[in-house]
Amino acid sequence: MNIDMLFPDQNRHVRHLLGLYIKRKRTEVSLSISDVAAHLLLSPNAYRLIEGGRSKISDEQFQLLIQFLSLDMEEIVEIRRISGVMYINDLSRVLSPNYPA
Amino acid sequence: MKLTSSITPQESHRLKALVKELGLPLKMLPEILSLGREDSLTWWSHNDASFRIPHSTFSRLTDLTGINEDHLFSGEYSKDLARRRILGDHTSLPDRYLENKNSFVRTSDHIIRYIALTRGQWFADQVLTKLHVSPLIYKDLNTQINLTYFADLLKTLGNMGFSQIELDTLASVNFLTLHETELGKQFQQSGNYFDVYKTLAGNFQQFDSNFEYKSDFRGKKYYLKTTIALRDHSFLKNDLESMTRLLRYRQILLAWFPYLAGMAPLFPQTDQLIRSDYLEVQYEIKLDIETRPPLGLRVV
């Protein structure tokens, strides 16, 4: 599935959760950052930004990651749902005077 | 001491993956690998470390799990069965969590699933091991445990690098699964905030029995008073930081029930009274916000 359809807005919550998830999948198969970066034709530093949630993922990179790290579509959909919840909480933090300090 | 490996790099990779799959505690690595403690951890942390790891390592894993070496290596085995054999009795709890076991582990299952999704099962196992409970404890969601466990879980996650935003999210994530339950369906029938909190007021016992609840609807406000006798929770009563973290979690939880009916969360004003042996929290929620605000929220 296309990443822009799954995550039309790769906001910081989406990037954060996707980064964690990708890191989890990479370490589960004992691959190094350099291994995955090379597969995506990225420098290790550029790839670190993705895992750190500081860089958006292009659809091409996403498709390569799905194959290379065996990303699970059900888990990605769950990531999408959680990122929505995280976004609403963050919005509430700004908009609601009663959000816990 | 770095030596030539006697298992291949591919086997070494698979061995690491197996350790994670099985939830093998790292303290068992030296015994499994026949290496010293430091060398074992170096092997674990570095992709390029090549130690002399005997092939008998796989045999030792076979002894531990009772599963054929080839099946272990190929991944064609029951992970549940292997984990049960390695991790043993999951029902024994430390004393700290035995006092007033008024909660079920089900109430924190969504947290463990969140950890496993974002950090992996192995990380979730480590969290539980730090709490001195078996990683298998969530196999039976009706296992009873106390409030101190829940407070310790949040504290441990904070210590393991979870940000405040992420800890706050854990309260909200609960609602993603709650909407699939019978009670969740009751909430979905709500036409406004009043209906939501009326349903909640009639069902507190389904969520928690550690606190006493007193609900009151006056005018366009919902007042909720929750109290807990801290003398019944001796490991918590002098831990103000843990109590504060717990109350923050509960405040967010209370705000999120309208989400089950497709409405925006409604954060209550709170007033806390903490004494050495008694805790009281008053929540006040204004219900006069227009019905189904235009945030377009739907549980998906």
Short mmCIF file of C-alpha atoms in Angstrom, two decimals:
data_model
loop_
_atom_site.label_atom_id
_atom_site.label_comp_id
_atom_site.label_asym_id
_atom_site.label_seq_id
_atom_site.Cartn_x
_atom_site.Cartn_y
_atom_site.Cartn_z
CA MET A 1 0.00 0.00 0.00
CA ASN A 2 1.15 3.51 -0.79
CA ILE A 3 2.54 5.44 2.18
CA ASP A 4 0.70 8.62 1.17
CA MET A 5 -2.60 6.74 1.39
CA LEU A 6 -1.73 5.24 4.75
CA PHE A 7 -0.26 8.40 6.19
CA PRO A 8 -1.44 11.45 4.20
CA ASP A 9 0.28 13.66 6.75
CA GLN A 10 3.55 12.31 8.07
CA ASN A 11 3.39 14.52 11.16
CA ARG A 12 5.87 14.13 14.00
CA HIS A 13 3.77 11.47 15.73
CA VAL A 14 3.57 9.36 12.59
CA ARG A 15 7.30 9.76 11.99
CA HIS A 16 8.11 8.93 15.62
CA LEU A 17 6.02 5.75 15.67
CA LEU A 18 7.09 4.59 12.22
CA GLY A 19 10.72 5.19 13.18
CA LEU A 20 10.35 3.08 16.32
CA TYR A 21 8.59 0.34 14.39
CA ILE A 22 11.20 0.22 11.63
CA LYS A 23 13.98 0.12 14.20
CA ARG A 24 12.22 -2.73 15.97
CA LYS A 25 11.92 -4.72 12.75
CA ARG A 26 15.54 -4.06 11.83
CA THR A 27 16.89 -5.19 15.19
CA GLU A 28 14.67 -8.25 15.22
CA VAL A 29 16.48 -9.55 12.17
CA SER A 30 19.85 -8.35 13.51
CA LEU A 31 20.56 -5.99 10.64
CA SER A 32 22.76 -2.95 11.13
CA ILE A 33 21.81 0.62 10.25
CA SER A 34 24.37 0.46 7.42
CA ASP A 35 22.77 -2.71 6.00
CA VAL A 36 19.35 -1.10 5.69
CA ALA A 37 20.70 2.29 4.63
CA ALA A 38 22.61 0.64 1.77
CA HIS A 39 19.48 -1.16 0.65
CA LEU A 40 17.61 2.17 0.53
CA LEU A 41 20.59 3.86 -1.20
CA LEU A 42 20.87 6.26 1.74
CA SER A 43 23.77 7.26 3.92
CA PRO A 44 23.65 5.77 7.43
CA ASN A 45 23.03 9.25 8.82
CA ALA A 46 20.10 9.86 6.50
CA TYR A 47 18.65 6.51 7.52
CA ARG A 48 19.16 7.31 11.21
CA LEU A 49 16.91 10.35 10.70
CA ILE A 50 14.12 8.03 9.56
CA GLU A 51 14.45 5.75 12.59
CA GLY A 52 14.72 8.80 14.83
CA GLY A 53 11.43 10.15 13.46
CA ARG A 54 13.10 13.25 12.05
CA SER A 55 12.69 12.50 8.37
CA LYS A 56 9.70 11.59 6.21
CA ILE A 57 9.72 8.34 4.27
CA SER A 58 9.15 8.39 0.54
CA ASP A 59 6.89 5.79 -0.98
CA GLU A 60 9.83 4.19 -2.77
CA GLN A 61 11.72 3.83 0.52
CA PHE A 62 8.59 2.51 2.21
CA GLN A 63 8.10 -0.22 -0.41
CA LEU A 64 11.76 -1.26 -0.08
CA LEU A 65 11.42 -1.39 3.71
CA ILE A 66 8.28 -3.52 3.50
CA GLN A 67 10.19 -6.10 1.49
CA PHE A 68 13.56 -5.91 3.22
CA LEU A 69 12.34 -5.87 6.83
CA SER A 70 9.12 -7.82 6.28
CA LEU A 71 6.96 -5.02 7.64
CA ASP A 72 3.54 -6.25 8.65
CA MET A 73 0.57 -4.37 7.16
CA GLU A 74 -1.68 -5.04 10.16
CA GLU A 75 0.94 -3.57 12.45
CA ILE A 76 1.34 -0.55 10.19
CA VAL A 77 -2.41 0.05 10.31
CA GLU A 78 -2.19 -0.15 14.10
CA ILE A 79 0.62 2.42 14.00
CA ARG A 80 -1.71 4.68 12.00
CA ARG A 81 -4.48 4.35 14.59
CA ILE A 82 -2.13 5.06 17.47
CA SER A 83 -0.59 8.05 15.74
CA GLY A 84 -4.12 9.48 15.37
CA VAL A 85 -4.70 9.12 19.09
CA MET A 86 -1.32 10.65 19.86
CA TYR A 87 -2.13 13.59 17.62
CA ILE A 88 -5.46 14.26 19.37
CA ASN A 89 -3.76 14.18 22.77
CA ASP A 90 -1.14 16.60 21.54
CA LEU A 91 -3.83 18.90 20.17
CA SER A 92 -5.69 18.69 23.50
CA ARG A 93 -2.50 19.61 25.33
CA VAL A 94 -2.52 22.89 23.42
CA LEU A 95 -6.25 23.57 23.32
CA SER A 96 -7.57 22.28 26.63
CA PRO A 97 -6.79 24.33 29.75
CA ASN A 98 -7.42 21.21 31.85
CA TYR A 99 -4.87 19.00 30.11
CA PRO A 100 -2.53 17.84 32.90
CA ALA A 101 0.49 20.11 33.26
CA MET B 1 38.95 -12.01 23.96
CA LYS B 2 38.12 -12.08 20.26
CA LEU B 3 38.53 -15.42 18.58
CA THR B 4 37.46 -17.06 15.36
CA SER B 5 33.78 -17.95 15.47
CA SER B 6 32.89 -21.57 15.21
CA ILE B 7 29.38 -20.82 14.09
CA THR B 8 28.85 -18.95 10.86
CA PRO B 9 27.80 -15.27 10.77
CA GLN B 10 24.37 -16.38 9.50
CA GLU B 11 24.03 -18.74 12.45
CA SER B 12 25.14 -15.96 14.77
CA HIS B 13 22.39 -13.72 13.32
CA ARG B 14 19.82 -16.42 13.74
CA LEU B 15 20.96 -17.06 17.29
CA LYS B 16 20.39 -13.42 18.19
CA ALA B 17 16.97 -13.46 16.59
CA LEU B 18 16.18 -16.65 18.54
CA VAL B 19 17.20 -15.07 21.83
CA LYS B 20 14.72 -12.27 21.12
CA GLU B 21 11.95 -14.57 19.89
CA LEU B 22 12.23 -16.74 22.96
CA GLY B 23 12.49 -13.84 25.39
CA LEU B 24 15.63 -15.38 26.84
CA PRO B 25 16.85 -13.21 29.74
CA LEU B 26 20.29 -11.75 28.93
CA LYS B 27 21.64 -13.04 32.25
CA MET B 28 21.32 -16.53 30.76
CA LEU B 29 23.53 -15.70 27.76
CA PRO B 30 26.91 -16.67 29.30
CA GLU B 31 25.58 -20.11 30.16
CA ILE B 32 23.99 -20.60 26.74
CA LEU B 33 26.97 -19.30 24.75
CA SER B 34 29.72 -20.76 26.95
CA LEU B 35 31.29 -17.31 27.12
CA GLY B 36 32.13 -14.96 29.97
CA ARG B 37 29.55 -12.32 30.94
CA GLU B 38 31.38 -9.45 29.25
CA ASP B 39 32.05 -11.38 26.03
CA SER B 40 28.44 -12.50 25.91
CA LEU B 41 27.21 -8.92 26.06
CA THR B 42 29.77 -7.83 23.46
CA TRP B 43 28.55 -10.55 21.12
CA TRP B 44 25.00 -9.42 21.77
CA SER B 45 25.68 -5.73 21.11
CA HIS B 46 27.93 -5.91 18.07
CA ASN B 47 27.16 -7.26 14.66
CA ASP B 48 30.79 -7.78 13.78
CA ALA B 49 31.99 -9.44 16.97
CA SER B 50 33.20 -12.93 16.18
CA PHE B 51 33.60 -15.15 19.20
CA ARG B 52 34.15 -18.84 19.38
CA ILE B 53 30.58 -19.89 19.92
CA PRO B 54 30.22 -23.64 19.84
CA HIS B 55 27.51 -25.32 17.85
CA SER B 56 26.40 -26.90 21.09
CA THR B 57 24.76 -23.55 21.84
CA PHE B 58 21.83 -24.64 19.71
CA SER B 59 21.71 -27.94 21.57
CA ARG B 60 21.52 -26.08 24.87
CA LEU B 61 18.58 -24.09 23.52
CA THR B 62 17.01 -27.38 22.49
CA ASP B 63 17.47 -28.68 26.04
CA LEU B 64 15.83 -25.56 27.44
CA THR B 65 12.89 -25.44 25.09
CA GLY B 66 12.43 -29.10 24.30
CA ILE B 67 12.25 -28.19 20.63
CA ASN B 68 14.23 -29.80 17.86
CA GLU B 69 17.40 -27.88 16.84
CA ASP B 70 16.43 -27.75 13.15
CA HIS B 71 12.99 -26.38 13.96
CA LEU B 72 14.48 -23.78 16.25
CA PHE B 73 16.88 -22.69 13.54
CA SER B 74 14.26 -22.53 10.79
CA GLY B 75 11.73 -20.76 13.02
CA GLU B 76 9.13 -23.50 12.52
CA TYR B 77 8.17 -24.01 16.14
CA SER B 78 5.58 -22.85 18.65
CA LYS B 79 6.94 -19.67 20.19
CA ASP B 80 4.30 -19.81 22.91
CA LEU B 81 5.34 -23.29 23.96
CA ALA B 82 9.05 -22.48 23.86
CA ARG B 83 8.57 -19.33 25.91
CA ARG B 84 6.50 -21.17 28.52
CA ARG B 85 9.24 -23.76 28.90
CA ILE B 86 11.97 -21.15 29.27
CA LEU B 87 10.19 -18.60 31.40
CA GLY B 88 8.50 -21.05 33.72
CA ASP B 89 5.74 -20.30 36.21
CA HIS B 90 4.12 -17.03 35.26
CA THR B 91 1.68 -16.88 38.13
CA SER B 92 4.12 -16.14 40.95
CA LEU B 93 4.30 -12.45 41.80
CA PRO B 94 6.68 -10.47 43.99
CA ASP B 95 5.33 -9.48 47.42
CA ARG B 96 5.08 -5.90 46.23
CA TYR B 97 2.21 -6.83 43.91
CA LEU B 98 0.38 -9.25 46.18
CA GLU B 99 -1.15 -6.74 48.57
CA ASN B 100 -4.77 -5.93 47.65
CA LYS B 101 -4.86 -7.46 44.21
CA ASN B 102 -7.93 -5.54 43.06
CA SER B 103 -6.89 -5.14 39.42
CA PHE B 104 -6.55 -7.47 36.49
CA VAL B 105 -3.54 -7.43 34.18
CA ARG B 106 -6.08 -6.92 31.39
CA THR B 107 -6.19 -3.21 32.35
CA SER B 108 -2.59 -2.78 31.23
CA ASP B 109 -2.61 -5.25 28.34
CA HIS B 110 -2.89 -2.40 25.82
CA ILE B 111 0.34 -0.96 27.22
CA ILE B 112 2.27 -4.18 26.77
CA ARG B 113 0.91 -4.54 23.24
CA TYR B 114 1.96 -0.96 22.48
CA ILE B 115 5.49 -1.71 23.74
CA ALA B 116 5.69 -4.93 21.72
CA LEU B 117 4.51 -3.11 18.60
CA THR B 118 6.89 -0.17 18.84
CA ARG B 119 9.93 -1.76 20.54
CA GLY B 120 9.42 -5.48 20.07
CA GLN B 121 8.45 -8.42 22.26
CA TRP B 122 11.96 -8.65 23.59
CA PHE B 123 11.82 -5.09 24.95
CA ALA B 124 8.40 -5.78 26.50
CA ASP B 125 9.88 -8.86 28.16
CA GLN B 126 12.71 -6.76 29.58
CA VAL B 127 10.22 -4.28 31.07
CA LEU B 128 8.38 -7.09 32.82
CA THR B 129 11.60 -8.73 33.95
CA LYS B 130 12.63 -5.43 35.55
CA LEU B 131 9.37 -5.55 37.48
CA HIS B 132 10.20 -9.12 38.56
CA VAL B 133 7.12 -10.56 36.92
CA SER B 134 7.10 -13.22 34.25
CA PRO B 135 6.89 -12.04 30.63
CA LEU B 136 4.11 -14.60 30.33
CA ILE B 137 1.86 -12.92 32.86
CA TYR B 138 -0.31 -11.44 30.09
CA LYS B 139 -1.14 -14.89 28.80
CA ASP B 140 -3.99 -14.88 31.32
CA LEU B 141 -5.60 -11.45 31.29
CA ASN B 142 -7.65 -12.35 34.36
CA THR B 143 -4.52 -12.62 36.51
CA GLN B 144 -5.07 -10.37 39.50
CA ILE B 145 -2.50 -7.81 40.53
CA ASN B 146 -2.46 -4.58 42.48
CA LEU B 147 -2.30 -0.88 41.77
CA THR B 148 1.37 -0.69 42.74
CA TYR B 149 2.21 -2.86 39.73
CA PHE B 150 0.48 -0.42 37.42
CA ALA B 151 2.30 2.55 38.99
CA ASP B 152 5.62 0.69 38.73
CA LEU B 153 4.96 -0.12 35.09
CA LEU B 154 4.52 3.56 34.20
CA LYS B 155 7.57 4.48 36.26
CA THR B 156 9.71 1.83 34.58
CA LEU B 157 8.67 2.99 31.12
CA GLY B 158 9.62 6.55 32.06
CA ASN B 159 13.01 5.27 33.23
CA MET B 160 13.43 3.33 29.99
CA GLY B 161 13.07 6.42 27.82
CA PHE B 162 9.35 6.86 27.18
CA SER B 163 8.54 10.56 26.81
CA GLN B 164 5.63 12.19 28.65
CA ILE B 165 3.71 12.45 25.35
CA GLU B 166 4.13 8.73 24.88
CA LEU B 167 3.10 7.92 28.46
CA ASP B 168 0.01 10.09 27.96
CA THR B 169 -0.74 8.21 24.74
CA LEU B 170 -0.85 4.93 26.67
CA ALA B 171 -4.01 6.08 28.46
CA SER B 172 -5.66 6.96 25.16
CA VAL B 173 -4.58 3.84 23.27
CA ASN B 174 -6.78 1.87 25.65
CA PHE B 175 -9.81 3.21 23.80
CA LEU B 176 -8.77 1.73 20.47
CA THR B 177 -9.60 -1.73 21.78
CA LEU B 178 -12.32 -0.76 24.23
CA HIS B 179 -14.67 0.26 21.44
CA GLU B 180 -14.84 -3.38 20.30
CA THR B 181 -16.28 -4.55 23.64
CA GLU B 182 -19.94 -4.72 24.69
CA LEU B 183 -19.41 -1.74 26.94
CA GLY B 184 -17.71 0.12 24.12
CA LYS B 185 -20.82 -0.42 22.03
CA GLN B 186 -22.93 1.09 24.81
CA PHE B 187 -20.77 4.20 24.69
CA GLN B 188 -21.14 4.36 20.91
CA GLN B 189 -24.90 4.92 21.38
CA SER B 190 -24.24 8.20 23.19
CA GLY B 191 -25.62 11.28 21.47
CA ASN B 192 -23.81 13.78 23.66
CA TYR B 193 -21.32 14.14 26.47
CA PHE B 194 -24.02 13.71 29.12
CA ASP B 195 -24.88 10.25 27.76
CA VAL B 196 -21.22 9.27 27.74
CA TYR B 197 -20.57 10.13 31.35
CA LYS B 198 -23.95 8.73 32.45
CA THR B 199 -22.88 5.38 30.97
CA LEU B 200 -19.50 5.66 32.66
CA ALA B 201 -21.06 6.50 36.03
CA GLY B 202 -23.02 3.26 35.86
CA ASN B 203 -20.04 1.10 34.96
CA PHE B 204 -17.03 2.11 37.04
CA GLN B 205 -16.84 -1.33 38.60
CA GLN B 206 -15.95 -2.74 35.18
CA PHE B 207 -12.81 -0.61 35.02
CA ASP B 208 -11.45 -0.44 38.50
CA SER B 209 -12.15 -1.54 42.04
CA ASN B 210 -9.23 0.11 43.77
CA PHE B 211 -10.98 3.45 44.08
CA GLU B 212 -14.41 4.33 45.39
CA TYR B 213 -16.49 6.41 43.00
CA LYS B 214 -19.24 8.90 43.65
CA SER B 215 -20.92 10.53 40.65
CA ASP B 216 -23.14 13.55 40.61
CA PHE B 217 -24.75 15.39 37.68
CA ARG B 218 -25.63 18.99 38.54
CA GLY B 219 -26.76 21.47 35.93
CA LYS B 220 -24.49 21.03 32.95
CA LYS B 221 -21.65 19.55 34.93
CA TYR B 222 -20.55 16.09 35.93
CA TYR B 223 -18.82 15.79 39.30
CA LEU B 224 -16.88 12.70 40.16
CA LYS B 225 -15.21 12.03 43.49
CA THR B 226 -12.73 9.17 43.68
CA THR B 227 -11.13 8.03 46.90
CA ILE B 228 -8.62 5.39 47.87
CA ALA B 229 -7.33 4.30 51.26
CA LEU B 230 -3.55 4.30 50.89
CA ARG B 231 -3.08 2.15 53.98
CA ASP B 232 -4.22 -0.70 51.72
CA HIS B 233 -1.40 0.11 49.29
CA SER B 234 1.63 0.35 51.54
CA PHE B 235 4.19 0.31 48.70
CA LEU B 236 2.51 3.29 47.06
CA LYS B 237 1.49 5.50 49.90
CA ASN B 238 4.79 7.28 50.38
CA ASP B 239 5.63 7.46 46.69
CA LEU B 240 4.20 10.82 45.67
CA GLU B 241 5.87 10.74 42.25
CA SER B 242 4.21 7.43 41.36
CA MET B 243 0.85 8.62 42.65
CA THR B 244 1.11 11.81 40.58
CA ARG B 245 1.94 9.78 37.46
CA LEU B 246 -0.99 7.48 38.14
CA LEU B 247 -3.41 10.37 38.64
CA ARG B 248 -2.27 12.00 35.42
CA TYR B 249 -2.93 8.74 33.58
CA ARG B 250 -6.39 8.52 35.15
CA GLN B 251 -7.23 12.11 34.26
CA ILE B 252 -6.46 11.44 30.60
CA LEU B 253 -8.40 8.19 30.78
CA LEU B 254 -11.46 10.01 32.12
CA ALA B 255 -11.21 12.58 29.33
CA TRP B 256 -11.17 10.00 26.56
CA PHE B 257 -14.47 8.15 27.07
CA PRO B 258 -16.32 10.47 24.62
CA TYR B 259 -13.95 9.22 21.91
CA LEU B 260 -15.86 5.93 21.99
CA ALA B 261 -18.88 7.86 20.72
CA GLY B 262 -16.89 9.71 18.08
CA MET B 263 -16.53 12.86 20.16
CA ALA B 264 -13.46 14.84 21.15
CA PRO B 265 -11.90 14.10 24.55
CA LEU B 266 -13.13 16.32 27.36
CA PHE B 267 -10.52 17.06 29.97
CA PRO B 268 -11.78 17.44 33.52
CA GLN B 269 -10.71 20.02 36.01
CA THR B 270 -9.20 18.21 38.99
CA ASP B 271 -8.68 18.91 42.64
CA GLN B 272 -6.48 16.52 44.57
CA LEU B 273 -6.22 15.94 48.27
CA ILE B 274 -3.35 13.70 49.26
CA ARG B 275 -2.93 12.65 52.88
CA SER B 276 -0.52 10.06 54.25
CA ASP B 277 -3.15 7.33 54.27
CA TYR B 278 -5.87 8.70 52.03
CA LEU B 279 -6.22 10.14 48.56
CA GLU B 280 -9.19 11.98 47.17
CA VAL B 281 -9.56 13.43 43.68
CA GLN B 282 -12.50 15.55 42.59
CA TYR B 283 -13.14 15.82 38.87
CA GLU B 284 -15.39 18.42 37.31
CA ILE B 285 -16.43 18.07 33.68
CA LYS B 286 -18.37 20.74 31.81
CA LEU B 287 -20.94 19.01 29.64
CA ASP B 288 -22.32 22.12 27.92
CA ILE B 289 -20.14 21.75 24.87
CA GLU B 290 -22.10 21.28 21.66
CA THR B 291 -22.93 17.69 20.78
CA ARG B 292 -20.49 15.87 18.53
CA PRO B 293 -18.06 18.73 17.91
CA PRO B 294 -16.87 19.07 14.32
CA LEU B 295 -13.57 17.27 14.77
CA GLY B 296 -14.88 14.40 12.68
CA LEU B 297 -13.55 11.91 15.18
CA ARG B 298 -14.45 8.32 14.51
CA VAL B 299 -12.98 5.25 15.98
CA VAL B 300 -11.38 3.49 13.01
#
